[in-house]
Coordinates of C-alpha atoms in Angstrom, one line a residue:
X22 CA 5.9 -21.2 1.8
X23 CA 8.3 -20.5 4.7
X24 CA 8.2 -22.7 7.7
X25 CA 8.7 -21.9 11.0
X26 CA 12.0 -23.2 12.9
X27 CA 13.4 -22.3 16.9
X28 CA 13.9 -19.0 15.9
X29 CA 10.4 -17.8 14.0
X30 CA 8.0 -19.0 16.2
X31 CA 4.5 -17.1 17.0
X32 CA 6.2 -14.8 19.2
X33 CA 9.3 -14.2 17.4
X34 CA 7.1 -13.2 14.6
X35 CA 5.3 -11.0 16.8
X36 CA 8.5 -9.4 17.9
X37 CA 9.5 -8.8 14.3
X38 CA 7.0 -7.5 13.1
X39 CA 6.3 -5.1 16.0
X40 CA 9.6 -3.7 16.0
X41 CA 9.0 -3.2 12.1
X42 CA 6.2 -1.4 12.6
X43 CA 8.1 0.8 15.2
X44 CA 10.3 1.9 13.2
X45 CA 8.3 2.5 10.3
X46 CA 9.0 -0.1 8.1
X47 CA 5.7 -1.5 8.1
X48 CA 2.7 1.0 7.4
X49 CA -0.1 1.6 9.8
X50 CA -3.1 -0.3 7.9
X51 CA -0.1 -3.0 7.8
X52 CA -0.2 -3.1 11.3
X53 CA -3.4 -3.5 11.9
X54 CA -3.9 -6.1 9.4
X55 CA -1.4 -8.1 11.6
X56 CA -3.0 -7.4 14.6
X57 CA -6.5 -8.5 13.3
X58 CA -5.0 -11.5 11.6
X59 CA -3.2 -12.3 15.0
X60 CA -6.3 -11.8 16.9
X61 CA -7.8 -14.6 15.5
X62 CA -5.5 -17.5 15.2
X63 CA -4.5 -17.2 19.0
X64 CA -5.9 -20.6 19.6
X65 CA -3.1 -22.6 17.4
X66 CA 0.2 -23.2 18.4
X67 CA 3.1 -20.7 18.1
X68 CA 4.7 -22.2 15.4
X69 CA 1.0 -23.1 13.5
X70 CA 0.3 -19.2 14.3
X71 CA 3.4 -18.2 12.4
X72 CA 2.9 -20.4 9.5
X73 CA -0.6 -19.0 8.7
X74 CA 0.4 -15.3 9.7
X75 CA 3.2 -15.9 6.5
X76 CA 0.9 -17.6 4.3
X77 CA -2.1 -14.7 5.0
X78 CA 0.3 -11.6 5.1
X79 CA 2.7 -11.9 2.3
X80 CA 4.5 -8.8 3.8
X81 CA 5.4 -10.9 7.0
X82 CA 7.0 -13.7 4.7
X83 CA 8.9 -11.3 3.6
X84 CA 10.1 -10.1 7.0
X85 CA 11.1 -13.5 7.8
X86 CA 12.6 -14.1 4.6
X87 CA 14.8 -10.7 5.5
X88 CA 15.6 -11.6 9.1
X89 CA 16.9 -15.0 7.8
X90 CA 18.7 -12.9 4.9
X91 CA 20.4 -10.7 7.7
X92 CA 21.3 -13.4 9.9
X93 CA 23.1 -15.7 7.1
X94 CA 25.4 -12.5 6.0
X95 CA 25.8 -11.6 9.8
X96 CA 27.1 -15.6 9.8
X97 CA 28.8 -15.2 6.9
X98 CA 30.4 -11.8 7.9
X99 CA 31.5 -13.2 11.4
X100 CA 32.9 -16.0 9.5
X101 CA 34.9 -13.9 7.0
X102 CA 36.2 -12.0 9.7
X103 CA 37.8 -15.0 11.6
X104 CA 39.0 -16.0 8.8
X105 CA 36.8 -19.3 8.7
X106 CA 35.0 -18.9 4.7
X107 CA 34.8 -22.7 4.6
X108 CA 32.3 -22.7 7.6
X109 CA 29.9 -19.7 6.1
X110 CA 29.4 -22.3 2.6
X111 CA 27.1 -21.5 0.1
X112 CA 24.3 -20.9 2.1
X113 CA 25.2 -17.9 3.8
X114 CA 26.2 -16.4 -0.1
X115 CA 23.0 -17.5 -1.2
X116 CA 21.2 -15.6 1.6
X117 CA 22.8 -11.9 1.0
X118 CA 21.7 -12.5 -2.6
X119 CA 18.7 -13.4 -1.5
X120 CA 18.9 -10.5 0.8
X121 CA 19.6 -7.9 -2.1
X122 CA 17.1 -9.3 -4.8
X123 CA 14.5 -8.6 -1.6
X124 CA 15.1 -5.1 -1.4
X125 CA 15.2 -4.8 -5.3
X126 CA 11.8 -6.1 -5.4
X127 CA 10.8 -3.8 -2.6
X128 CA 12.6 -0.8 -4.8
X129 CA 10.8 -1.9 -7.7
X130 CA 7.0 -2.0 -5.9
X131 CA 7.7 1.0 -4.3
X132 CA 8.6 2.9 -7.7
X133 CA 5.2 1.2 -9.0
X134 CA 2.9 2.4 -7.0
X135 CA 4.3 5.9 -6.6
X136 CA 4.0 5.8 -10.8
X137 CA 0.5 5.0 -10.6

């Protein structure tokens, strides 16, 4: 499971997901199972309410799993660019591999279901 930190609270989520959805990387019935899921944890805490909207939604785990992706290689890249490869570390290599098996998984369902 994914936990939350300062930068995927409820509403960080929220914003993700949205803008996802906005530009059509989420589908419709997606969307709408987010909304009803959101609907009814809006009594827990922002970061509880992100927690159970990645443990309930697998898709929205793996938005969060691809925003942290994005952000370590956007570390890593800044990093490389000043020169500073020491600072990025392991993590931030770890992450755009992370990043790239993602989207190969998401090649891979995407070529299974239009087989079926």
């Amino acid at each position: 499971m994914l936990t939350t930190d300062d930068r995927y609270d409820g509403e960080a989520v929220d914003r993700l997901v949205a803008g996802t959805y906005y530009f059509r990387g989420i589908s419709p019935a997606q969307w709408a199972e987010y909304v009803g899921a959101r609907a009814s944890l809006d009594a827990l805490s922002s970061a509880s309410r992100a927690e159970q909207l990645m443990e309930l939604l697998p898709f929205v785990a793996e938005l969060v799993a691809r925003d942290r992706a994005d952000a370590a290689a956007d570390d890593l890249h800044s990093a490389a660019m000043a020169g500073d490869l020491q600072a990025a570390g392991a993590d931030g290599l770890d992450a755009v591999a992370g990043a790239e098996g993602l989207d190969a998984a998401a090649a891979t369902k995407e070529l299974d279901a239009a087989a079926a």
